[in-house]
Short mmCIF file of C-alpha atoms in Angstrom, two decimals:
data_model
loop_
_atom_site.label_atom_id
_atom_site.label_comp_id
_atom_site.label_asym_id
_atom_site.label_seq_id
_atom_site.Cartn_x
_atom_site.Cartn_y
_atom_site.Cartn_z
CA MET A 1 84.45 173.06 50.29
CA THR A 2 86.38 169.98 51.38
CA ASP A 3 89.92 170.32 52.66
CA LEU A 4 91.05 168.45 49.55
CA PHE A 5 90.61 171.62 47.53
CA ALA A 6 91.98 174.18 49.96
CA PRO A 7 95.10 174.58 47.75
CA LEU A 8 92.95 175.51 44.74
CA GLN A 9 91.15 177.98 46.96
CA SER A 10 94.52 179.59 47.74
CA LEU A 11 95.31 179.87 44.04
CA LYS A 12 92.07 181.67 43.37
CA GLN A 13 92.59 184.02 46.32
CA GLY A 14 96.16 184.76 45.31
CA ASP A 15 97.89 183.51 48.48
CA TRP A 16 99.29 180.22 47.18
CA PHE A 17 102.53 178.99 48.80
CA LYS A 18 104.61 176.16 47.36
CA LEU A 19 107.63 174.51 48.93
CA ILE A 20 110.17 173.20 46.42
CA CYS A 21 112.13 170.39 48.04
CA GLY A 22 114.17 170.05 44.85
CA ALA A 23 113.65 168.13 41.63
CA SER A 24 116.86 166.18 42.24
CA PHE A 25 116.98 166.39 46.05
CA GLN A 26 116.81 162.87 47.48
CA HIS A 27 117.87 163.24 51.11
CA LEU A 28 114.89 161.44 52.62
CA PRO A 29 115.14 162.67 56.24
CA ALA A 30 115.34 166.29 55.05
CA VAL A 31 112.44 165.88 52.60
CA ARG A 32 110.34 164.39 55.39
CA SER A 33 111.22 167.16 57.85
CA LEU A 34 110.76 169.98 55.34
CA THR A 35 107.38 168.57 54.28
CA LEU A 36 106.20 168.26 57.87
CA ALA A 37 107.31 171.73 58.98
CA TYR A 38 105.96 173.59 55.95
CA THR A 39 102.69 171.65 55.96
CA LEU A 40 102.07 172.58 59.59
CA ALA A 41 102.98 176.16 58.68
CA GLY A 42 100.24 176.28 56.02
CA ALA A 43 101.88 175.42 52.67
CA ASP A 44 99.56 174.67 49.76
CA CYS A 45 101.88 172.45 47.75
CA ILE A 46 104.97 170.32 48.34
CA ASP A 47 107.08 169.78 45.20
CA VAL A 48 109.43 166.78 45.35
CA ALA A 49 111.65 164.69 43.10
CA ALA A 50 109.95 162.08 40.93
CA ASP A 51 111.46 159.30 43.00
CA PRO A 52 109.26 156.70 44.74
CA ALA A 53 111.31 156.83 47.95
CA VAL A 54 111.14 160.63 48.08
CA ILE A 55 107.40 160.58 47.42
CA ALA A 56 106.91 158.05 50.21
CA ALA A 57 108.92 160.21 52.63
CA ALA A 58 106.75 163.24 51.83
CA GLN A 59 103.55 161.21 52.13
CA ALA A 60 104.61 159.95 55.55
CA ALA A 61 105.15 163.52 56.70
CA LEU A 62 101.71 164.56 55.45
CA LEU A 63 100.11 161.80 57.52
CA VAL A 64 102.01 162.89 60.63
CA ALA A 65 100.98 166.50 60.05
CA ARG A 66 97.31 165.56 60.27
CA THR A 67 97.85 164.10 63.73
CA LEU A 68 99.46 167.35 64.86
CA ALA A 69 96.79 169.71 63.52
CA ARG A 70 95.18 170.42 66.89
CA GLU A 71 98.53 171.08 68.55
CA ALA A 72 99.50 173.40 65.70
CA GLN A 73 96.33 175.41 66.23
CA LYS A 74 96.98 175.64 69.97
CA ARG A 75 100.38 177.13 69.17
CA GLY A 76 98.86 179.79 66.93
CA PHE A 77 99.45 178.24 63.50
CA ASP A 78 96.58 178.28 61.05
CA TYR A 79 96.92 174.67 59.94
CA LYS A 80 93.59 172.82 60.13
CA GLY A 81 94.60 169.43 58.80
CA ASN A 82 94.28 170.43 55.16
CA SER A 83 96.57 168.38 52.94
CA PRO A 84 98.76 170.37 50.58
CA PHE A 85 99.04 169.05 47.05
CA LEU A 86 101.92 166.66 46.53
CA MET A 87 103.65 167.50 43.26
CA VAL A 88 106.39 165.72 41.31
CA SER A 89 108.71 167.48 38.89
CA LEU A 90 109.59 166.13 35.44
CA ASN A 91 111.80 167.49 32.66
CA ASP A 92 111.75 167.33 28.88
CA GLY A 93 115.51 167.94 28.46
CA GLU A 94 118.65 169.31 30.08
CA ASP A 95 117.75 171.42 33.10
CA PRO A 96 119.79 172.66 36.07
CA HIS A 97 117.13 171.38 38.46
CA PHE A 98 117.81 167.80 37.31
CA ARG A 99 121.55 167.55 37.80
CA LYS A 100 124.08 166.80 40.51
CA ALA A 101 127.65 167.89 41.09
CA GLU A 102 130.43 165.31 41.01
CA PHE A 103 134.18 165.21 41.49
CA ASN A 104 136.89 162.77 42.47
CA PRO A 105 138.13 163.79 45.94
CA THR A 106 141.46 162.02 45.38
CA GLU A 107 142.25 164.69 42.78
CA CYS A 108 141.92 167.48 45.35
CA PRO A 109 145.33 168.79 46.48
CA THR A 110 145.76 168.77 50.24
CA GLU A 111 146.55 172.49 50.22
CA CYS A 112 143.22 173.38 48.58
CA PRO A 113 141.15 175.71 50.83
CA ARG A 114 138.02 173.82 49.68
CA PRO A 115 135.75 176.76 48.82
CA CYS A 116 133.26 174.25 47.38
CA GLU A 117 132.57 172.89 50.84
CA ARG A 118 131.93 176.34 52.28
CA ILE A 119 129.70 177.58 49.47
CA CYS A 120 127.40 174.54 49.19
CA PRO A 121 123.97 175.55 50.59
CA ALA A 122 122.91 171.91 50.93
CA GLN A 123 126.03 170.86 52.86
CA ALA A 124 126.40 168.16 50.24
CA ILE A 125 130.20 168.43 49.93
CA VAL A 126 132.25 166.85 52.69
CA PHE A 127 135.86 165.84 53.24
CA ASN A 128 136.88 163.03 55.55
CA SER A 129 133.51 163.15 57.27
CA ILE A 130 133.38 160.89 60.30
CA LYS A 131 129.60 160.96 60.27
CA GLU A 132 129.35 160.03 56.60
CA ASP A 133 132.64 158.07 56.37
CA PHE A 134 133.03 159.71 53.01
CA SER A 135 134.69 162.47 50.98
CA GLY A 136 133.13 164.12 47.94
CA VAL A 137 129.56 165.01 46.97
CA LEU A 138 126.75 163.42 48.95
CA SER A 139 124.54 162.75 45.95
CA GLN A 140 121.26 162.53 47.87
CA LYS A 141 121.80 166.03 49.32
CA CYS A 142 122.95 167.78 46.13
CA TYR A 143 120.18 169.60 44.27
CA GLY A 144 122.25 170.93 41.39
CA CYS A 145 122.66 174.64 42.14
CA GLY A 146 126.13 174.56 40.57
CA ARG A 147 127.70 177.14 42.88
CA CYS A 148 130.63 174.84 43.60
CA ILE A 149 131.71 174.67 39.95
CA PRO A 150 133.08 178.20 39.38
CA VAL A 151 134.81 178.40 42.78
CA CYS A 152 136.87 175.23 42.35
CA PRO A 153 140.52 176.39 41.95
CA TYR A 154 141.38 173.24 40.00
CA ASP A 155 138.32 172.99 37.76
CA ILE A 156 137.61 169.37 38.62
CA ILE A 157 133.91 169.66 39.55
CA TYR A 158 131.38 168.75 36.88
CA THR A 159 127.68 167.89 36.75
CA SER A 160 125.68 164.91 35.60
CA SER A 161 122.09 165.32 34.43
CA HIS A 162 119.19 162.93 34.42
CA MET A 163 116.08 162.79 32.25
CA SER A 164 112.51 161.75 32.94
CA THR A 165 111.58 158.50 31.23
CA PRO A 166 108.04 157.69 30.06
CA SER A 167 108.14 154.27 31.74
CA ALA A 168 108.68 155.95 35.11
CA ILE A 169 106.09 158.67 34.63
CA ALA A 170 102.87 156.65 34.50
CA PRO A 171 103.13 154.93 37.91
CA LEU A 172 104.19 158.19 39.54
CA VAL A 173 101.21 160.09 38.19
CA MET A 174 98.86 157.28 39.16
CA SER A 175 100.38 156.63 42.59
CA THR A 176 98.31 157.46 45.66
CA GLY A 177 98.87 160.96 46.96
CA VAL A 178 100.43 162.54 43.91
CA ASP A 179 98.07 165.37 43.04
CA ALA A 180 100.09 167.43 40.61
CA VAL A 181 102.85 167.36 38.02
CA GLU A 182 105.26 170.11 37.07
CA ILE A 183 107.00 169.97 33.70
CA HIS A 184 110.30 171.84 33.35
CA THR A 185 110.82 172.98 29.79
CA LYS A 186 112.53 175.78 27.87
CA VAL A 187 112.08 177.74 24.65
CA GLY A 188 112.82 175.62 21.61
CA ARG A 189 111.89 172.24 23.06
CA LEU A 190 108.30 171.94 21.83
CA ALA A 191 108.86 168.52 20.24
CA GLU A 192 110.44 167.19 23.44
CA PHE A 193 107.64 168.69 25.52
CA GLU A 194 105.04 167.05 23.29
CA GLN A 195 106.71 163.66 23.69
CA LEU A 196 106.68 163.99 27.46
CA TRP A 197 103.10 165.23 27.49
CA GLN A 198 101.97 162.26 25.40
CA ALA A 199 103.38 159.99 28.09
CA ILE A 200 101.46 161.86 30.80
CA SER A 201 98.22 162.69 29.03
CA PRO A 202 96.46 159.30 29.49
CA TRP A 203 96.38 160.08 33.22
CA ALA A 204 96.11 163.86 33.04
CA ASP A 205 92.47 163.80 34.10
CA GLN A 206 93.54 162.40 37.47
CA LEU A 207 95.63 165.46 38.22
CA LYS A 208 94.28 168.36 40.23
CA LEU A 209 97.01 170.67 38.99
CA LEU A 210 99.51 170.97 36.16
CA ALA A 211 102.41 173.41 36.35
CA ILE A 212 104.67 174.47 33.49
CA SER A 213 108.05 175.84 34.56
CA CYS A 214 110.04 177.80 32.01
CA PRO A 215 112.95 180.25 32.23
CA ASP A 216 113.01 183.43 30.17
CA GLY A 217 114.25 183.41 26.61
CA GLU A 218 113.66 184.93 23.20
CA GLY A 219 110.21 183.98 22.00
CA MET A 220 109.15 182.71 25.43
CA ILE A 221 105.54 183.89 25.26
CA ASP A 222 104.99 182.40 21.81
CA TYR A 223 106.50 179.17 23.11
CA LEU A 224 104.18 179.08 26.12
CA ARG A 225 101.19 179.68 23.84
CA ALA A 226 102.29 176.73 21.71
CA VAL A 227 102.63 174.62 24.86
CA TYR A 228 99.11 175.58 25.88
CA GLU A 229 97.77 174.51 22.49
CA LEU A 230 99.29 171.07 23.10
CA ILE A 231 97.84 170.56 26.57
CA ALA A 232 94.40 172.17 26.12
CA PRO A 233 91.73 171.44 27.11
CA LEU A 234 92.57 170.69 30.74
CA ASN A 235 90.32 169.47 33.54
CA SER A 236 92.86 170.57 36.12
CA ALA A 237 94.08 173.96 37.25
CA LEU A 238 97.10 175.30 35.36
CA ILE A 239 100.08 177.23 36.71
CA TRP A 240 102.75 179.01 34.72
CA GLN A 241 105.81 178.93 36.96
CA THR A 242 108.14 181.77 36.03
CA ASP A 243 111.64 180.55 36.82
CA GLY A 244 113.46 183.84 37.23
CA ARG A 245 116.88 182.92 38.64
CA PRO A 246 116.89 179.23 39.51
CA MET A 247 118.05 178.06 42.94
CA SER A 248 119.34 181.45 44.08
CA GLY A 249 116.88 182.74 46.66
CA ASP A 250 119.26 182.26 49.57
CA ILE A 251 121.95 184.46 47.97
CA GLY A 252 120.38 187.87 48.67
CA ASP A 253 117.52 190.28 48.07
CA GLY A 254 118.55 191.08 44.49
CA THR A 255 117.69 187.62 43.22
CA THR A 256 113.98 188.19 43.62
CA ILE A 257 114.01 190.93 40.96
CA ALA A 258 114.44 188.44 38.12
CA ALA A 259 111.53 186.37 39.40
CA VAL A 260 109.23 189.40 39.65
CA LYS A 261 110.18 190.75 36.21
CA LEU A 262 109.53 187.42 34.55
CA GLY A 263 106.22 187.16 36.40
CA GLN A 264 105.19 190.53 35.03
CA LYS A 265 106.09 189.43 31.51
CA VAL A 266 103.92 186.32 31.69
CA LEU A 267 101.06 188.18 33.36
CA ALA A 268 101.05 190.69 30.51
CA ALA A 269 100.61 187.86 28.01
CA LYS A 270 97.27 186.94 29.65
CA LEU A 271 97.74 183.22 29.16
CA PRO A 272 94.97 180.97 30.49
CA GLY A 273 95.90 179.83 33.99
CA TYR A 274 97.62 181.20 37.07
CA VAL A 275 101.05 182.81 37.31
CA GLN A 276 103.33 181.77 40.16
CA LEU A 277 106.86 183.01 40.85
CA ALA A 278 109.94 180.87 41.45
CA GLY A 279 113.67 181.14 40.96
CA GLY A 280 115.31 183.64 43.31
CA THR A 281 112.33 183.97 45.64
CA ASN A 282 113.04 184.75 49.29
CA SER A 283 111.88 186.87 52.23
CA TYR A 284 111.90 190.01 50.05
CA THR A 285 109.61 188.65 47.33
CA VAL A 286 106.16 189.26 48.85
CA ALA A 287 107.12 192.78 49.96
CA LYS A 288 108.28 193.51 46.42
CA LEU A 289 105.05 192.17 44.94
CA LYS A 290 102.98 194.22 47.38
CA ALA A 291 104.91 197.39 46.56
CA MET A 292 104.31 196.82 42.84
CA GLY A 293 100.61 196.06 43.31
CA LEU A 294 100.98 192.53 41.95
CA LEU A 295 99.18 190.75 44.79
CA ASN A 296 95.49 190.74 45.59
CA ASP A 297 94.89 193.00 48.58
CA PHE A 298 91.43 191.67 49.37
CA ARG A 299 89.86 188.26 49.74
CA LEU A 300 88.06 187.16 46.60
CA PRO A 301 84.86 185.11 46.72
CA ILE A 302 85.87 181.49 47.11
CA LEU A 303 83.31 179.95 44.77
CA ASP A 304 82.98 182.41 41.92
CA PHE A 305 81.48 180.01 39.38
CA ARG A 306 78.56 182.16 38.12
CA LEU A 307 75.99 179.75 39.52
CA GLU A 308 73.34 182.40 39.22
CA GLU A 309 73.36 181.99 35.45
CA ALA A 310 70.44 180.18 33.87
CA ASN A 311 72.52 177.10 33.13
CA PRO A 312 71.16 173.80 34.40
CA GLN A 313 74.64 172.29 34.18
CA SER A 314 76.16 174.77 36.64
CA LYS A 315 75.06 172.99 39.81
CA ILE A 316 76.13 169.64 38.38
CA ARG A 317 79.55 171.00 37.48
CA LEU A 318 80.05 172.46 40.96
CA GLU A 319 79.03 169.20 42.64
CA LYS A 320 81.42 167.33 40.36
CA PHE A 321 84.20 169.72 41.41
CA VAL A 322 83.57 169.32 45.15
CA THR A 323 83.31 165.51 45.04
CA GLU A 324 85.73 164.58 42.27
CA GLY A 325 88.16 167.45 41.97
CA ASN A 326 87.23 168.58 38.43
CA PRO A 327 87.05 172.38 38.51
CA PRO A 328 84.78 174.22 36.09
CA ASP A 329 86.44 175.72 33.02
CA ASN A 330 86.54 179.25 34.38
CA PHE A 331 88.39 178.06 37.49
CA SER A 332 91.61 177.33 35.60
CA GLN A 333 91.07 179.87 32.83
CA ASN A 334 92.03 182.73 35.10
CA SER A 335 93.42 185.85 33.42
CA LYS A 336 93.65 188.20 36.41
CA SER A 337 96.58 190.59 36.33
CA LYS A 338 97.85 189.46 39.72
CA ILE A 339 100.42 186.92 40.86
CA ALA A 340 98.59 183.89 42.25
CA GLY A 341 101.38 182.67 44.47
CA VAL A 342 105.04 182.12 45.17
CA ALA A 343 107.21 178.99 45.25
CA TYR A 344 110.27 178.89 47.48
CA GLY A 345 113.13 176.46 47.02
CA SER A 346 116.68 177.11 48.16
CA TYR A 347 115.67 179.91 50.54
CA ALA A 348 112.99 177.78 52.22
CA ARG A 349 115.38 174.88 52.65
CA VAL A 350 118.28 176.96 53.95
CA LEU A 351 115.92 178.70 56.39
CA LEU A 352 115.36 175.40 58.15
CA SER A 353 118.86 174.00 57.72
CA PRO A 354 120.00 174.88 61.30
CA ILE A 355 117.11 172.82 62.69
CA LEU A 356 117.73 169.91 60.34
CA GLU A 357 121.44 169.95 61.18
CA GLN A 358 120.64 169.80 64.90
CA LEU A 359 118.35 166.86 64.23
CA GLU A 360 121.11 165.02 62.36
CA ASN A 361 123.61 165.73 65.14
CA LYS A 362 121.23 164.34 67.74
CA GLU A 363 121.01 161.14 65.72
CA VAL A 364 124.77 160.65 65.88
CA ASN A 365 125.20 161.76 69.48
CA ASN A 366 122.55 159.39 70.75
CA THR A 367 123.96 156.09 69.54
CA ASN A 368 126.87 156.78 67.23
CA VAL A 369 124.70 155.09 64.63
CA GLN A 370 122.35 157.06 62.43
CA THR A 371 118.90 156.14 63.72
CA ASN A 372 116.85 158.44 61.50
CA LEU A 373 115.45 160.48 64.35
CA ARG A 374 112.26 162.07 63.05
CA LEU A 375 111.39 165.70 63.50
CA GLU A 376 108.12 164.98 65.31
CA GLU A 377 110.08 162.93 67.86
CA ASN A 378 111.81 166.07 69.11
CA ASP A 379 109.10 168.43 70.28
CA VAL A 380 111.40 171.43 70.71
CA LEU A 381 112.99 171.19 67.26
CA LEU A 382 109.65 170.44 65.61
CA TRP A 383 107.95 173.62 66.71
CA GLN A 384 111.08 175.70 66.16
CA ALA A 385 111.05 174.43 62.57
CA VAL A 386 107.35 175.18 62.13
CA LYS A 387 107.83 178.68 63.53
CA LEU A 388 110.63 179.36 61.05
CA ALA A 389 108.59 177.93 58.19
CA HIS A 390 105.57 179.97 59.24
CA SER A 391 107.67 183.16 59.16
CA LEU A 392 107.92 182.62 55.40
CA VAL A 393 104.48 181.14 54.67
CA SER A 394 102.70 183.88 56.62
CA GLN A 395 104.14 186.60 54.40
CA ILE A 396 101.82 185.75 51.54
CA LYS A 397 99.03 184.36 53.68
CA SER A 398 98.78 187.41 55.94
CA GLN A 399 98.33 189.75 52.99
CA GLN A 400 94.86 188.28 52.58
CA GLU A 401 93.83 188.83 56.18
CA ARG A 402 91.57 191.67 57.12
#
């Protein structure tokens, strides 16, 4: 199998790892560094904002990663130059992943202890920053977690949301290097989902993967079945992303419970496709899944396409899959009672934040002008970042090793 389809192989085995950079996260240096570190650590998918500049930053990191494959192997990382899927996230309505915090810093009393600044996991809130020459919310860093809102003593922080537009979707889906699309939806928005899907569907056959992200709600399973009726049949693999407790994985071990419970609920419905956790996932998630018997504990056959059947089309369909990326029907119509993988967002980003902060500080200290020092240009920080990323990626990857 070509390296192009290694991510699909991971889905089938049940050791899929996705990095969520953030659907509204537009800090280009951080996106580039996160993509590079987690790719070298063995990630299967990089999920980024549907923004051409963000996509380009991630693509640049993927190219750099290929040049570092041999060095990564020498250092004990299992990266062989395989490209993870590059995914963009879209929404069919209001969604916390597609918002940013805002406030007017001139309204902040001088005596305010500024709890918003301390609680922000993205370090997007600054006051009188010499480096940024700015006070307020650094929009490109904010990914909409909303933790600053309830802690503001003066109730002056609010959020602004943005919607996907059909005119922007087509070129993103068709652009080089975008392999997958994730649609964020919620119960009760079937008409809005259908409108968005109609904008995507002319190019759906070019996708290797479609993911549907949905939080829990009354009638969720019936809603997901209705969604499937709209998108079927698919030539790509399909993931149901169970968004347990959005953007909370860095808070503590308890957040992973919501993600696991929602995963169980969707697994029980036996929907066609794979089930992948998100929302509250962190270093405790894989251990929890193992303890509950929700992960495969053995390596499945990689190409389980029933080629021994007396079907003259079988060999043709397999060859089409290997060369063109069109998996046979039974590849994406998986109904196993196991979780296929885990996506990590806020926890994965915060894990690397000390490294990224050091990189930013080096930029300023070198010239007093931000020179966009790249992670691969600092050998020490690069491999420290990959080691940290690998500590998370290896949790689900190692459970498949004999």
